[in-house]
CSV table of C-alpha atoms and ligand atoms in Angstrom, one decimal:
chain,number,residue,atom,x,y,z
A,22,UNK,CA,103.5,111.1,104.6
A,23,UNK,CA,103.1,109.2,101.1
A,24,UNK,CA,101.9,111.9,98.8
A,25,UNK,CA,99.6,111.5,96.1
A,26,UNK,CA,102.2,112.9,93.5
A,27,UNK,CA,104.5,109.8,94.9
A,28,UNK,CA,101.7,107.0,94.3
A,29,UNK,CA,100.7,109.0,90.6
A,30,UNK,CA,104.6,108.8,89.9
A,31,UNK,CA,104.4,104.9,90.8
A,32,UNK,CA,100.9,103.8,88.5
A,33,UNK,CA,100.7,106.5,85.8
A,34,UNK,CA,104.3,107.9,85.1
A,35,UNK,CA,105.2,109.3,81.7
A,36,UNK,CA,108.6,110.7,81.0
A,37,UNK,CA,108.8,114.2,79.5
A,38,UNK,CA,106.1,115.1,82.2
A,39,UNK,CA,106.0,115.6,85.8
A,40,UNK,CA,103.4,116.0,88.4
A,41,UNK,CA,103.6,119.2,90.1
A,42,UNK,CA,101.3,119.6,92.9
A,43,UNK,CA,97.9,118.2,93.9
A,44,UNK,CA,95.2,120.0,95.8
A,45,UNK,CA,91.8,120.1,96.4
A,46,UNK,CA,89.1,121.8,94.1
A,47,UNK,CA,87.5,125.0,95.2
A,48,UNK,CA,84.4,123.2,96.0
A,49,UNK,CA,86.2,120.1,97.7
A,50,UNK,CA,84.7,117.6,95.7
A,51,UNK,CA,87.8,116.8,93.4
A,52,UNK,CA,91.5,116.4,93.5
A,53,UNK,CA,93.3,118.5,90.8
A,54,UNK,CA,96.9,117.6,89.7
A,55,UNK,CA,98.6,120.0,87.9
A,56,UNK,CA,101.1,118.5,85.2
A,57,UNK,CA,103.7,120.2,83.2
A,58,UNK,CA,106.6,118.9,80.6
A,59,UNK,CA,109.8,118.1,81.9
A,60,UNK,CA,112.1,120.9,81.3
A,61,UNK,CA,113.8,120.4,77.9
A,62,UNK,CA,111.6,117.8,76.9
A,63,UNK,CA,110.1,118.6,73.6
A,64,UNK,CA,106.7,117.9,72.6
A,65,UNK,CA,105.4,115.2,70.1
A,66,UNK,CA,103.2,116.0,67.1
A,67,UNK,CA,99.7,114.4,67.1
A,68,UNK,CA,99.7,114.0,63.5
A,69,UNK,CA,103.2,112.3,62.6
A,70,UNK,CA,104.1,111.4,66.2
A,71,UNK,CA,107.6,113.0,66.1
A,72,UNK,CA,108.8,115.5,68.4
A,73,UNK,CA,108.7,119.0,66.9
A,74,UNK,CA,109.8,122.6,67.9
A,75,UNK,CA,107.3,124.4,70.1
A,76,UNK,CA,104.8,126.9,68.9
A,77,UNK,CA,102.6,128.1,71.7
A,78,UNK,CA,100.6,126.8,74.6
A,79,UNK,CA,96.6,126.6,75.0
A,80,UNK,CA,94.6,127.0,77.7
A,81,UNK,CA,94.5,124.5,80.7
A,82,UNK,CA,92.4,121.5,79.9
A,83,UNK,CA,91.0,119.1,82.5
A,84,UNK,CA,91.6,115.3,81.8
A,85,UNK,CA,89.5,113.1,84.0
A,86,UNK,CA,91.5,110.5,86.2
A,87,UNK,CA,90.4,107.4,88.0
A,88,UNK,CA,88.6,108.5,91.1
A,89,UNK,CA,90.2,108.1,94.5
A,90,UNK,CA,88.6,107.8,98.0
A,91,UNK,CA,85.4,109.5,96.6
A,92,UNK,CA,86.9,112.2,95.1
A,93,UNK,CA,87.1,113.0,91.5
A,94,UNK,CA,90.5,113.5,90.1
A,95,UNK,CA,91.6,115.5,87.3
A,96,UNK,CA,95.0,116.3,85.6
A,97,UNK,CA,95.3,119.8,84.5
A,98,UNK,CA,97.6,120.4,81.8
A,99,UNK,CA,98.1,122.9,79.4
A,100,UNK,CA,98.5,121.7,76.1
A,101,UNK,CA,101.4,122.8,73.8
A,102,UNK,CA,101.2,123.6,70.1
A,103,UNK,CA,104.0,122.6,67.7
A,104,UNK,CA,105.2,123.8,64.6
A,105,UNK,CA,105.8,120.5,62.7
A,106,UNK,CA,108.2,120.7,59.7
A,107,UNK,CA,107.1,117.3,58.5
A,108,UNK,CA,103.2,118.1,58.9
A,109,UNK,CA,103.8,121.7,57.5
A,110,UNK,CA,101.4,122.8,60.0
A,111,UNK,CA,100.8,123.8,63.7
A,112,UNK,CA,99.5,121.0,65.4
A,113,UNK,CA,98.2,120.2,69.0
A,114,UNK,CA,101.0,118.0,70.8
A,115,UNK,CA,100.0,114.3,71.6
A,116,UNK,CA,100.2,113.3,75.3
A,117,UNK,CA,100.6,110.1,76.5
A,118,UNK,CA,97.6,109.8,78.9
A,119,UNK,CA,95.0,111.2,76.6
A,120,UNK,CA,93.4,110.4,73.2
A,121,UNK,CA,92.6,113.1,70.9
A,122,UNK,CA,89.5,115.3,72.1
A,123,UNK,CA,88.3,113.0,74.9
A,124,UNK,CA,87.8,114.6,78.2
A,125,UNK,CA,89.0,111.5,80.2
A,126,UNK,CA,92.8,110.2,80.5
A,127,UNK,CA,93.0,106.7,78.7
A,128,UNK,CA,93.3,105.1,82.4
A,129,UNK,CA,90.1,106.8,83.5
A,130,UNK,CA,88.5,105.2,80.0
A,131,UNK,CA,89.9,101.8,80.5
A,132,UNK,CA,88.8,101.8,84.1
A,133,UNK,CA,85.2,102.8,83.3
A,134,UNK,CA,85.1,100.2,80.5
A,135,UNK,CA,86.3,97.2,82.6
A,136,UNK,CA,83.3,98.0,85.1
A,137,UNK,CA,80.8,98.8,82.2
A,138,UNK,CA,81.5,94.9,81.5
A,139,UNK,CA,80.6,93.9,85.0
A,140,UNK,CA,77.7,96.5,85.4
A,141,UNK,CA,75.2,98.2,83.1
A,142,UNK,CA,76.6,101.6,81.8
A,143,UNK,CA,73.9,103.5,83.7
A,144,UNK,CA,75.0,101.8,87.0
A,145,UNK,CA,78.8,102.2,86.0
A,146,UNK,CA,78.2,106.0,85.7
A,147,UNK,CA,76.3,106.1,88.8
A,148,UNK,CA,78.8,104.3,90.9
A,149,UNK,CA,81.8,106.5,89.7
A,150,UNK,CA,79.8,109.8,89.6
A,151,UNK,CA,80.1,110.1,86.0
A,152,UNK,CA,77.6,110.5,83.0
A,153,UNK,CA,76.5,107.9,80.7
A,154,UNK,CA,78.1,109.7,77.8
A,155,UNK,CA,81.3,109.3,79.4
A,156,UNK,CA,80.8,105.7,80.1
A,157,UNK,CA,79.6,105.3,76.3
A,158,UNK,CA,82.8,107.2,75.4
A,159,UNK,CA,84.9,104.9,77.2
A,160,UNK,CA,83.5,101.7,75.8
A,161,UNK,CA,83.6,102.9,72.6
A,162,UNK,CA,87.4,104.1,72.9
A,163,UNK,CA,88.1,100.7,74.4
A,164,UNK,CA,86.7,98.9,71.5
A,165,UNK,CA,87.9,101.0,68.8
A,166,UNK,CA,91.7,100.6,70.3
A,167,UNK,CA,91.2,96.9,70.5
A,168,UNK,CA,90.2,96.8,66.8
A,169,UNK,CA,93.0,99.1,65.6
A,170,UNK,CA,95.6,97.3,67.7
A,171,UNK,CA,94.9,93.3,66.9
A,172,UNK,CA,95.1,91.3,63.6
A,173,UNK,CA,91.6,91.1,62.6
A,174,UNK,CA,92.2,88.3,60.4
A,175,UNK,CA,89.3,87.5,58.2
A,176,UNK,CA,86.0,88.1,59.4
A,177,UNK,CA,83.6,85.6,57.7
A,178,UNK,CA,80.5,86.8,59.4
A,179,UNK,CA,78.9,89.9,61.2
A,180,UNK,CA,75.9,90.8,63.1
A,181,UNK,CA,74.7,94.0,63.4
A,182,UNK,CA,72.1,94.8,66.0
A,183,UNK,CA,70.5,98.3,67.5
A,184,UNK,CA,70.0,98.9,71.3
A,185,UNK,CA,67.9,101.4,72.6
A,186,UNK,CA,69.6,103.2,75.8
A,187,UNK,CA,67.3,105.7,76.9
A,188,UNK,CA,63.5,106.9,76.0
A,189,UNK,CA,62.9,108.4,72.8
A,190,UNK,CA,64.5,107.5,69.9
A,191,UNK,CA,68.2,107.0,71.3
A,192,UNK,CA,70.0,104.0,69.8
A,193,UNK,CA,73.3,102.4,69.5
A,194,UNK,CA,74.4,100.4,66.7
A,195,UNK,CA,76.7,97.4,67.6
A,196,UNK,CA,78.6,95.2,65.3
A,197,UNK,CA,79.6,91.9,66.5
A,198,UNK,CA,81.9,89.2,64.7
A,199,UNK,CA,80.0,86.1,64.8
A,200,UNK,CA,82.1,83.4,63.3
A,201,UNK,CA,82.4,79.9,64.5
A,202,UNK,CA,84.4,80.0,68.0
A,203,UNK,CA,84.8,83.8,67.7
A,204,UNK,CA,82.2,85.9,68.9
A,205,UNK,CA,83.1,89.2,70.0
A,206,UNK,CA,82.0,92.9,69.9
A,207,UNK,CA,84.1,94.7,67.1
A,208,UNK,CA,82.2,98.1,67.2
A,209,UNK,CA,80.0,100.6,68.8
A,210,UNK,CA,78.6,103.6,67.5
A,211,UNK,CA,76.0,106.1,68.3
A,212,UNK,CA,72.8,106.3,66.4
A,213,UNK,CA,71.5,103.8,64.1
A,214,UNK,CA,72.0,105.7,61.0
A,215,UNK,CA,73.7,105.1,57.4
A,216,UNK,CA,76.6,107.8,58.5
A,217,UNK,CA,77.0,105.8,61.5
A,218,UNK,CA,76.9,102.3,60.5
A,219,UNK,CA,79.3,103.3,57.5
A,220,UNK,CA,81.7,104.5,60.4
A,221,UNK,CA,82.4,100.5,61.0
A,222,UNK,CA,83.3,100.0,57.3
A,223,UNK,CA,85.7,102.8,57.6
A,224,UNK,CA,87.4,101.3,60.6
A,225,UNK,CA,87.7,97.8,59.0
A,226,UNK,CA,88.4,98.9,55.5
A,227,UNK,CA,87.1,98.0,52.0
A,228,UNK,CA,89.3,94.8,51.7
A,229,UNK,CA,88.1,93.2,54.8
A,230,UNK,CA,84.5,94.2,54.3
A,231,UNK,CA,84.4,92.8,50.7
A,232,UNK,CA,85.6,89.2,52.2
A,233,UNK,CA,82.7,89.1,54.9
A,234,UNK,CA,80.5,86.0,53.8
A,235,UNK,CA,77.3,86.5,56.0
A,236,UNK,CA,75.5,89.4,57.5
A,237,UNK,CA,72.9,89.0,59.9
A,238,UNK,CA,70.8,92.3,60.5
A,239,UNK,CA,67.4,93.2,61.3
A,240,UNK,CA,65.0,95.1,58.7
A,241,UNK,CA,66.1,98.4,59.7
A,242,UNK,CA,66.6,100.2,56.2
A,243,UNK,CA,69.6,102.2,57.0
A,244,UNK,CA,71.6,98.8,57.8
A,245,UNK,CA,70.2,97.2,54.9
A,246,UNK,CA,71.3,100.1,52.7
A,247,UNK,CA,74.9,100.1,54.2
A,248,UNK,CA,75.2,96.2,53.9
A,249,UNK,CA,73.9,96.4,50.2
A,250,UNK,CA,76.8,98.8,49.6
A,251,UNK,CA,79.6,97.5,51.5
A,252,UNK,CA,79.1,93.6,51.5
A,253,UNK,CA,77.3,93.4,48.1
A,254,UNK,CA,78.9,89.7,48.0
A,255,UNK,CA,77.7,88.5,51.4
A,256,UNK,CA,74.8,86.5,52.1
A,257,UNK,CA,72.4,88.6,53.9
A,258,UNK,CA,70.3,87.3,56.6
A,259,UNK,CA,67.5,88.8,58.5
A,260,UNK,CA,67.6,87.8,62.2
A,261,UNK,CA,64.5,85.5,62.6
A,262,UNK,CA,64.3,86.7,66.1
A,263,UNK,CA,63.5,90.3,65.3
A,264,UNK,CA,61.0,88.8,62.7
A,265,UNK,CA,59.3,87.1,65.4
A,266,UNK,CA,59.6,89.6,68.0
A,267,UNK,CA,58.0,92.3,65.6
A,268,UNK,CA,54.9,90.0,65.2
A,269,UNK,CA,54.5,89.5,68.9
A,270,UNK,CA,54.6,93.5,69.0
A,271,UNK,CA,51.7,93.7,66.4
A,272,UNK,CA,49.6,91.0,68.0
A,273,UNK,CA,50.1,93.0,71.3
A,274,UNK,CA,49.0,96.0,69.6
A,275,UNK,CA,45.8,94.1,68.5
A,276,UNK,CA,45.1,92.8,71.8
A,277,UNK,CA,45.5,96.0,73.7
A,278,UNK,CA,43.1,97.8,70.9
A,279,UNK,CA,40.4,95.0,71.0
A,280,UNK,CA,40.6,94.7,74.9
A,281,UNK,CA,40.2,98.4,75.4
A,282,UNK,CA,37.1,98.7,72.9
A,283,UNK,CA,35.4,95.6,74.5
A,284,UNK,CA,35.8,97.4,77.9
A,285,UNK,CA,34.3,100.4,76.7
A,286,UNK,CA,31.2,98.7,75.0
A,287,UNK,CA,31.0,96.8,78.3
A,288,UNK,CA,31.3,93.4,77.2
A,289,UNK,CA,32.8,90.6,79.2
A,290,UNK,CA,36.6,91.0,79.8
A,291,UNK,CA,37.8,88.0,78.2
A,292,UNK,CA,40.9,89.4,77.0
A,293,UNK,CA,42.0,90.4,80.6
A,294,UNK,CA,45.4,89.2,81.7
A,295,UNK,CA,45.8,87.4,78.4
A,296,UNK,CA,49.0,89.3,77.6
A,297,UNK,CA,51.5,86.8,78.2
A,298,UNK,CA,49.4,83.6,77.3
A,299,UNK,CA,49.3,85.2,73.9
A,300,UNK,CA,52.7,86.3,73.6
A,301,UNK,CA,54.6,83.3,75.2
A,302,UNK,CA,55.3,80.2,73.0
A,303,UNK,CA,52.5,77.5,73.6
A,304,UNK,CA,54.9,75.1,74.6
A,305,UNK,CA,56.1,77.1,77.5
A,306,UNK,CA,53.1,77.6,78.8
A,307,UNK,CA,52.0,75.9,82.6
A,308,UNK,CA,49.3,73.8,82.6
A,309,UNK,CA,46.5,76.3,84.0
A,310,UNK,CA,47.8,78.8,81.4
A,311,UNK,CA,47.1,76.1,78.7
A,312,UNK,CA,43.5,75.6,79.8
A,313,UNK,CA,43.0,79.4,79.7
A,314,UNK,CA,44.7,79.9,76.4
A,315,UNK,CA,42.2,77.2,75.1
A,316,UNK,CA,39.3,79.1,76.4
A,317,UNK,CA,40.3,82.3,75.2
A,318,UNK,CA,40.9,80.8,71.7
A,319,UNK,CA,37.0,79.6,71.5
A,320,UNK,CA,36.1,83.3,71.3
A,321,UNK,CA,35.9,85.1,67.9
A,322,UNK,CA,38.0,87.9,68.4
A,323,UNK,CA,40.5,89.8,66.2
A,324,UNK,CA,43.0,88.9,68.8
A,325,UNK,CA,42.6,85.0,68.4
A,326,UNK,CA,42.7,85.5,64.8
A,327,UNK,CA,46.0,87.5,65.2
A,328,UNK,CA,47.3,84.9,67.5
A,329,UNK,CA,46.7,81.9,65.0
A,330,UNK,CA,48.3,83.8,62.0
A,331,UNK,CA,51.3,84.3,64.3
A,332,UNK,CA,51.6,80.8,65.4
A,333,UNK,CA,51.2,79.4,61.9
A,334,UNK,CA,53.9,81.6,60.8
A,335,UNK,CA,56.3,79.6,63.2
A,336,UNK,CA,56.0,76.7,60.7
A,337,UNK,CA,58.2,78.8,58.2
A,338,UNK,CA,61.2,78.1,60.2
A,339,UNK,CA,60.5,74.2,59.9
A,340,UNK,CA,61.2,74.2,56.1
A,341,UNK,CA,64.5,73.1,54.5
A,342,UNK,CA,64.0,74.1,50.9
A,343,UNK,CA,64.0,77.8,50.1
A,344,UNK,CA,61.4,77.6,47.6
A,345,UNK,CA,59.1,75.4,49.5
A,346,UNK,CA,59.5,78.1,52.2
A,347,UNK,CA,58.8,80.7,49.8
A,348,UNK,CA,55.4,79.3,48.9
A,349,UNK,CA,54.4,79.2,52.7
A,350,UNK,CA,55.5,82.6,53.2
A,351,UNK,CA,53.5,84.0,50.1
A,352,UNK,CA,50.4,81.8,51.3
A,353,UNK,CA,50.7,83.0,54.8
A,354,UNK,CA,51.0,86.8,53.4
A,355,UNK,CA,48.0,86.0,51.1
A,356,UNK,CA,45.9,85.1,54.1
A,357,UNK,CA,47.2,87.9,56.6
A,358,UNK,CA,46.4,90.7,53.9
A,359,UNK,CA,42.8,89.4,53.8
A,360,UNK,CA,42.3,89.3,57.6
A,361,UNK,CA,41.6,92.7,58.0
A,362,UNK,CA,43.8,93.1,61.1
A,363,UNK,CA,45.7,96.1,60.3
A,364,UNK,CA,49.0,95.8,62.6
A,365,UNK,CA,49.3,92.0,61.0
A,366,UNK,CA,49.0,93.3,57.5
A,367,UNK,CA,51.7,95.8,58.1
A,368,UNK,CA,54.0,92.8,58.9
A,369,UNK,CA,52.8,90.8,55.8
A,370,UNK,CA,53.6,93.8,53.7
A,371,UNK,CA,57.2,94.2,55.3
A,372,UNK,CA,57.8,90.1,55.0
A,373,UNK,CA,56.6,90.5,51.3
A,374,UNK,CA,59.1,93.6,50.8
A,375,UNK,CA,62.0,91.8,52.6
A,376,UNK,CA,61.1,88.3,50.9
A,377,UNK,CA,64.5,87.7,49.4
A,378,UNK,CA,66.3,88.4,52.6
A,379,UNK,CA,64.3,86.2,54.6
A,380,UNK,CA,64.4,83.3,52.4
A,381,UNK,CA,68.3,83.6,52.8
A,382,UNK,CA,67.9,82.1,56.1
A,383,UNK,CA,67.3,78.8,54.2
A,384,UNK,CA,69.7,79.3,51.8
A,385,UNK,CA,72.2,79.8,54.8
A,386,UNK,CA,71.0,76.9,56.4
A,387,UNK,CA,71.8,74.8,53.4
A,388,UNK,CA,75.4,76.0,53.3
A,389,UNK,CA,76.0,75.7,56.8
A,390,UNK,CA,74.4,73.5,59.3
A,391,UNK,CA,71.0,75.0,60.8
A,392,UNK,CA,72.5,75.1,64.6
A,393,UNK,CA,75.0,77.4,63.2
A,394,UNK,CA,72.5,79.8,61.5
A,395,UNK,CA,70.9,79.7,64.9
A,396,UNK,CA,74.0,80.8,66.4
A,397,UNK,CA,74.5,83.4,63.9
A,398,UNK,CA,71.3,84.7,64.6
A,399,UNK,CA,70.7,85.2,68.0
A,400,UNK,CA,72.9,83.3,70.8
A,401,UNK,CA,76.2,85.1,69.9
A,402,UNK,CA,74.1,88.5,70.3
A,403,UNK,CA,72.4,87.7,73.5
A,404,UNK,CA,75.7,86.7,75.2
A,405,UNK,CA,77.5,89.9,73.9
A,406,UNK,CA,74.8,92.1,75.0
A,407,UNK,CA,74.7,90.3,78.4
A,408,UNK,CA,78.3,90.8,78.8
A,409,UNK,CA,78.4,94.3,77.7
A,410,UNK,CA,75.8,95.4,80.3
A,411,UNK,CA,72.9,95.3,78.0
A,412,UNK,CA,69.5,93.6,79.0
A,413,UNK,CA,67.0,92.2,77.0
A,414,UNK,CA,63.6,91.6,79.2
A,415,UNK,CA,63.3,88.3,77.7
A,416,UNK,CA,66.4,86.9,76.7
A,417,UNK,CA,65.7,83.6,78.6
A,418,UNK,CA,62.8,82.9,76.2
A,419,UNK,CA,63.9,82.4,72.7
A,420,UNK,CA,62.3,85.5,71.4
A,421,UNK,CA,62.7,89.0,72.8
A,422,UNK,CA,59.1,90.3,73.4
A,423,UNK,CA,59.7,93.6,71.7
A,424,UNK,CA,62.5,94.1,69.2
A,425,UNK,CA,63.0,97.5,70.5
A,426,UNK,CA,62.7,96.5,74.1
A,427,UNK,CA,66.4,96.1,74.4
A,428,UNK,CA,67.2,98.2,77.3
A,429,UNK,CA,70.3,99.0,79.3
A,430,UNK,CA,69.8,98.7,82.9
B,1826,ZN,ZN1,103.9,116.6,62.4
């Protein structure tokens, strides 16, 4: 009879360790495989990666392995500690199947991370009876491993992006390399704080960071702060699609508020079912939608005025000269500030505050071709999001509807 141990020795064998026996767990839901050091083999110090004399043994740990025939599989092993002369300390040993404090084996993390490129992270977790956090750990581990084990070469351009992965304030920070010809996920971290984003720069080191030429981000303050700190020489571009998305969000707020008020006051429901008419780009509207929009625009409504401001703003991207773009931006903000539409005024204030970064877009366009800048801005990121199982609800259209609307399926 072919035994589990025989199979394991075929596919997951490590010199210096033996699989002792395999058994079903008490609740019969998982398979537990006991591992012990081979007699006479010395433990390896996890700091200096050299063998060292044993000190003691810790309590048994469970390392999750690739599930098998519907059972979860765990390797059970009591880690040894070594008295390492080189490090001058008592250090826990390094085991070849695990990585630091991770509860999963490397094989299991690789397994999950591979599936997480085909399925969403949530689906991956469900399919293999594990948690979203473990899938995150797996992807993080594999991406970090990749970053540490390849020659990075120079990175000219990076994009930083946030993704909301659960309700409430649960975000990931993703950093992509978006050089021409090379787009790849470089780093993924939990949260979207100054600390978490700094983690990326710790991994790549100051030397590489200082050579970055372009950075593309949204207006999230902690990102802006870290970019100023770590890539002070880079040309920092604000993601144009995030700006458009913010504007759509403000418009939607105005519409919802006004529509609700009209309903309460018993007025004709002219704003009913207008949401997509207003949020979609005019040229993407179908025939009858165009008529309905034209009708709607005859009304003297706050929503209509906000819509016209939003549409007028689109012209900004047609400018070539940064100084003319600047004049247009200032004029748009001036008009908007007089509109008495609070959500739009809020946008104008924020655009004023980030004026320089917005105009960097036009500088970048002068340095590169506009196609490249567009690519820097969005395409690479949308592709990467998709390939890592993130979904943006409107990635088919040019502008995501809501900048926080990125969800992980
Ligand atoms: Zn050592």
